Amino acid sequence: MNVAEWRRETRARLIEERGRLAADDHQRASRVIEDFLEQTLSPLPPQTLSAYWPYKGEVDLSALMERFQQKGWSTALPWVVGKRLPLEFFRWTAGEEMYAGVYGILVPRSRQIVRPDIIVMPLVAFDEDNYRLGYGAGYFDITLVRMEPRPRSIGVGFEFSRLKTIHPLPTDIPLDLVITEAGIQRARWQ
């Protein structure tokens, strides 16, 4: 089997499947995912949380980030610096001016760089060992491997994207938690 080809085909199929989710089903699953994530994070003291701006049908976590800002947390969004480089994280506050960055994904115009304690990232797919299949550029893996100490990492996505394996490569980094509408997988920290 050609792993690179399998991953490309699987990625394309699952992104297409996510795009076909009925709006009601997407909203319902997203709310449950958001609730699980909030239950996971709420017991922690305020710190810096990075999530993402939704792209191609991903779960929208902006309302959750706003709620955590009101609890004293700092929030951030990732920014692609360049090919094969770690992401940078810009402080994000609800209502601030945004602009389209790489891939047209919105990022804060202010560009105040912060270091997240927790990184929440979207999943195209995931497996039973908490390996994540993203869009293929490896930005989150490159970032996690270079950050010391390593931030806590949480993947969020839909249960239909669960696979037996993503056929991880040596460069893939397993996540601490994976959250779907079916629950929380492998809590390695609390």
CSV table of C-alpha atoms in Angstrom, one decimal:
chain,number,residue,atom,x,y,z
A,1,MET,CA,0.0,0.0,0.0
A,2,ASN,CA,1.2,3.5,-0.8
A,3,VAL,CA,0.6,5.3,2.5
A,4,ALA,CA,0.9,8.8,1.0
A,5,GLU,CA,-1.7,8.0,-1.6
A,6,TRP,CA,-4.0,6.4,0.9
A,7,ARG,CA,-3.8,9.4,3.2
A,8,ARG,CA,-4.5,11.8,0.3
A,9,GLU,CA,-7.6,9.8,-0.8
A,10,THR,CA,-8.8,9.3,2.8
A,11,ARG,CA,-8.4,13.0,3.5
A,12,ALA,CA,-10.3,14.1,0.4
A,13,ARG,CA,-13.1,11.6,1.1
A,14,LEU,CA,-13.6,12.7,4.7
A,15,ILE,CA,-13.5,16.4,3.9
A,16,GLU,CA,-16.1,15.8,1.3
A,17,GLU,CA,-18.2,13.7,3.8
A,18,ARG,CA,-17.9,16.5,6.4
A,19,GLY,CA,-19.1,19.0,3.7
A,20,ARG,CA,-22.2,16.9,3.2
A,21,LEU,CA,-23.3,16.9,6.8
A,22,ALA,CA,-26.8,18.4,7.1
A,23,ALA,CA,-26.7,21.7,8.9
A,24,ASP,CA,-28.8,20.5,11.8
A,25,ASP,CA,-26.6,17.4,12.3
A,26,HIS,CA,-23.4,19.5,12.1
A,27,GLN,CA,-24.8,22.0,14.7
A,28,ARG,CA,-26.0,19.3,17.0
A,29,ALA,CA,-22.6,17.4,16.9
A,30,SER,CA,-20.7,20.6,17.2
A,31,ARG,CA,-22.6,21.6,20.4
A,32,VAL,CA,-21.8,18.3,22.0
A,33,ILE,CA,-18.1,18.5,21.1
A,34,GLU,CA,-18.0,22.1,22.4
A,35,ASP,CA,-19.7,20.9,25.7
A,36,PHE,CA,-17.1,18.1,26.1
A,37,LEU,CA,-14.3,20.5,25.5
A,38,GLU,CA,-15.7,23.0,27.9
A,39,GLN,CA,-16.1,20.3,30.6
A,40,THR,CA,-12.5,19.3,30.1
A,41,LEU,CA,-11.0,22.8,30.3
A,42,SER,CA,-13.3,24.4,32.9
A,43,PRO,CA,-11.6,22.8,35.9
A,44,LEU,CA,-8.2,24.3,34.9
A,45,PRO,CA,-6.9,27.7,36.0
A,46,PRO,CA,-6.9,30.4,33.3
A,47,GLN,CA,-4.1,30.1,30.8
A,48,THR,CA,-3.5,30.6,27.1
A,49,LEU,CA,-5.8,28.5,24.8
A,50,SER,CA,-5.2,28.3,21.1
A,51,ALA,CA,-8.0,27.0,18.9
A,52,TYR,CA,-8.6,27.7,15.2
A,53,TRP,CA,-10.8,29.6,12.9
A,54,PRO,CA,-13.2,27.1,11.2
A,55,TYR,CA,-12.4,26.0,7.7
A,56,LYS,CA,-14.2,23.5,5.4
A,57,GLY,CA,-16.9,22.5,7.8
A,58,GLU,CA,-14.9,22.2,10.9
A,59,VAL,CA,-16.4,22.7,14.4
A,60,ASP,CA,-16.6,26.4,15.2
A,61,LEU,CA,-15.1,27.1,18.6
A,62,SER,CA,-15.2,30.9,18.6
A,63,ALA,CA,-18.1,31.1,21.0
A,64,LEU,CA,-16.3,28.8,23.4
A,65,MET,CA,-13.2,30.9,23.1
A,66,GLU,CA,-15.2,34.0,24.0
A,67,ARG,CA,-16.6,32.3,27.1
A,68,PHE,CA,-13.1,31.4,28.2
A,69,GLN,CA,-12.0,35.0,27.6
A,70,GLN,CA,-14.7,36.1,30.1
A,71,LYS,CA,-13.2,33.6,32.6
A,72,GLY,CA,-9.8,35.2,32.4
A,73,TRP,CA,-8.2,33.0,29.8
A,74,SER,CA,-6.1,34.3,26.9
A,75,THR,CA,-7.1,32.9,23.5
A,76,ALA,CA,-5.1,32.6,20.3
A,77,LEU,CA,-5.3,31.5,16.7
A,78,PRO,CA,-2.6,29.8,14.7
A,79,TRP,CA,-0.9,31.5,11.8
A,80,VAL,CA,1.1,29.7,9.1
A,81,VAL,CA,4.5,31.4,8.9
A,82,GLY,CA,5.9,29.4,6.0
A,83,LYS,CA,6.2,25.9,4.5
A,84,ARG,CA,7.7,23.4,7.0
A,85,LEU,CA,7.9,26.0,9.7
A,86,PRO,CA,6.2,25.9,13.1
A,87,LEU,CA,3.0,27.9,13.5
A,88,GLU,CA,2.9,31.2,15.4
A,89,PHE,CA,0.0,32.0,17.6
A,90,PHE,CA,-1.6,35.4,17.6
A,91,ARG,CA,-3.7,36.6,20.6
A,92,TRP,CA,-7.3,36.7,19.6
A,93,THR,CA,-10.1,38.7,21.3
A,94,ALA,CA,-13.7,38.5,20.3
A,95,GLY,CA,-14.7,41.3,17.9
A,96,GLU,CA,-11.2,42.3,16.9
A,97,GLU,CA,-10.3,43.0,13.3
A,98,MET,CA,-9.3,39.9,11.3
A,99,TYR,CA,-7.9,39.3,7.8
A,100,ALA,CA,-7.6,36.3,5.5
A,101,GLY,CA,-4.3,34.5,6.0
A,102,VAL,CA,-3.0,31.4,4.3
A,103,TYR,CA,-5.7,29.3,2.7
A,104,GLY,CA,-8.1,32.2,3.3
A,105,ILE,CA,-8.3,31.3,7.0
A,106,LEU,CA,-9.0,34.4,9.2
A,107,VAL,CA,-6.3,35.5,11.7
A,108,PRO,CA,-6.1,38.6,14.0
A,109,ARG,CA,-4.8,41.7,12.3
A,110,SER,CA,-3.0,42.7,15.6
A,111,ARG,CA,-0.4,39.9,15.3
A,112,GLN,CA,0.5,39.8,19.0
A,113,ILE,CA,2.4,36.5,19.4
A,114,VAL,CA,1.7,34.3,22.4
A,115,ARG,CA,2.7,30.9,23.5
A,116,PRO,CA,-0.3,28.6,24.1
A,117,ASP,CA,-0.5,26.2,27.1
A,118,ILE,CA,-3.2,24.2,25.3
A,119,ILE,CA,-3.6,23.8,21.5
A,120,VAL,CA,-7.0,22.7,20.2
A,121,MET,CA,-6.7,21.6,16.6
A,122,PRO,CA,-9.2,20.3,14.0
A,123,LEU,CA,-9.2,16.7,12.8
A,124,VAL,CA,-9.8,15.4,9.3
A,125,ALA,CA,-9.4,11.9,10.8
A,126,PHE,CA,-8.0,10.3,13.9
A,127,ASP,CA,-7.2,6.8,15.1
A,128,GLU,CA,-7.3,4.8,18.3
A,129,ASP,CA,-3.8,5.9,19.3
A,130,ASN,CA,-4.7,9.6,19.0
A,131,TYR,CA,-2.8,10.2,15.8
A,132,ARG,CA,-4.4,13.0,13.8
A,133,LEU,CA,-4.8,13.3,10.0
A,134,GLY,CA,-4.9,16.9,9.1
A,135,TYR,CA,-4.7,18.6,5.7
A,136,GLY,CA,-1.3,17.2,4.9
A,137,ALA,CA,1.2,20.0,5.5
A,138,GLY,CA,2.2,18.9,9.0
A,139,TYR,CA,2.1,22.3,10.6
A,140,PHE,CA,0.7,21.2,14.0
A,141,ASP,CA,3.1,18.3,14.2
A,142,ILE,CA,6.1,20.5,13.3
A,143,THR,CA,4.9,23.0,16.0
A,144,LEU,CA,4.3,20.4,18.8
A,145,VAL,CA,7.7,18.7,18.3
A,146,ARG,CA,9.6,22.0,18.6
A,147,MET,CA,7.7,23.5,21.6
A,148,GLU,CA,9.3,22.8,25.0
A,149,PRO,CA,7.6,22.2,27.3
A,150,ARG,CA,5.1,20.8,24.9
A,151,PRO,CA,1.6,22.3,25.2
A,152,ARG,CA,-1.3,20.0,25.9
A,153,SER,CA,-2.9,19.0,22.6
A,154,ILE,CA,-6.6,18.3,21.9
A,155,GLY,CA,-8.0,17.3,18.5
A,156,VAL,CA,-11.7,17.9,17.8
A,157,GLY,CA,-13.7,16.4,15.0
A,158,PHE,CA,-16.7,14.3,14.1
A,159,GLU,CA,-17.0,10.6,15.1
A,160,PHE,CA,-17.4,9.5,11.4
A,161,SER,CA,-13.7,10.4,10.9
A,162,ARG,CA,-12.5,7.8,13.4
A,163,LEU,CA,-10.2,5.2,11.7
A,164,LYS,CA,-8.5,2.1,12.9
A,165,THR,CA,-5.2,3.7,11.9
A,166,ILE,CA,-4.1,6.8,10.0
A,167,HIS,CA,-0.9,4.9,9.2
A,168,PRO,CA,1.2,7.4,11.2
A,169,LEU,CA,4.5,8.5,9.9
A,170,PRO,CA,7.6,9.1,12.1
A,171,THR,CA,6.8,12.8,12.0
A,172,ASP,CA,3.2,12.4,13.3
A,173,ILE,CA,2.7,13.4,17.0
A,174,PRO,CA,-0.2,11.7,19.0
A,175,LEU,CA,-2.6,14.1,20.7
A,176,ASP,CA,-3.3,14.1,24.4
A,177,LEU,CA,-7.1,14.0,23.9
A,178,VAL,CA,-9.4,13.6,21.0
A,179,ILE,CA,-13.0,14.9,21.4
A,180,THR,CA,-15.9,14.0,19.1
A,181,GLU,CA,-19.7,14.0,19.7
A,182,ALA,CA,-19.3,10.5,21.0
A,183,GLY,CA,-17.0,11.5,23.8
A,184,ILE,CA,-13.4,12.0,24.9
A,185,GLN,CA,-10.7,9.6,23.9
A,186,ARG,CA,-7.6,8.8,26.0
A,187,ALA,CA,-7.5,11.5,28.5
A,188,ARG,CA,-3.7,11.6,29.4
A,189,TRP,CA,-4.0,14.6,31.7
A,190,GLN,CA,-6.7,16.1,33.9
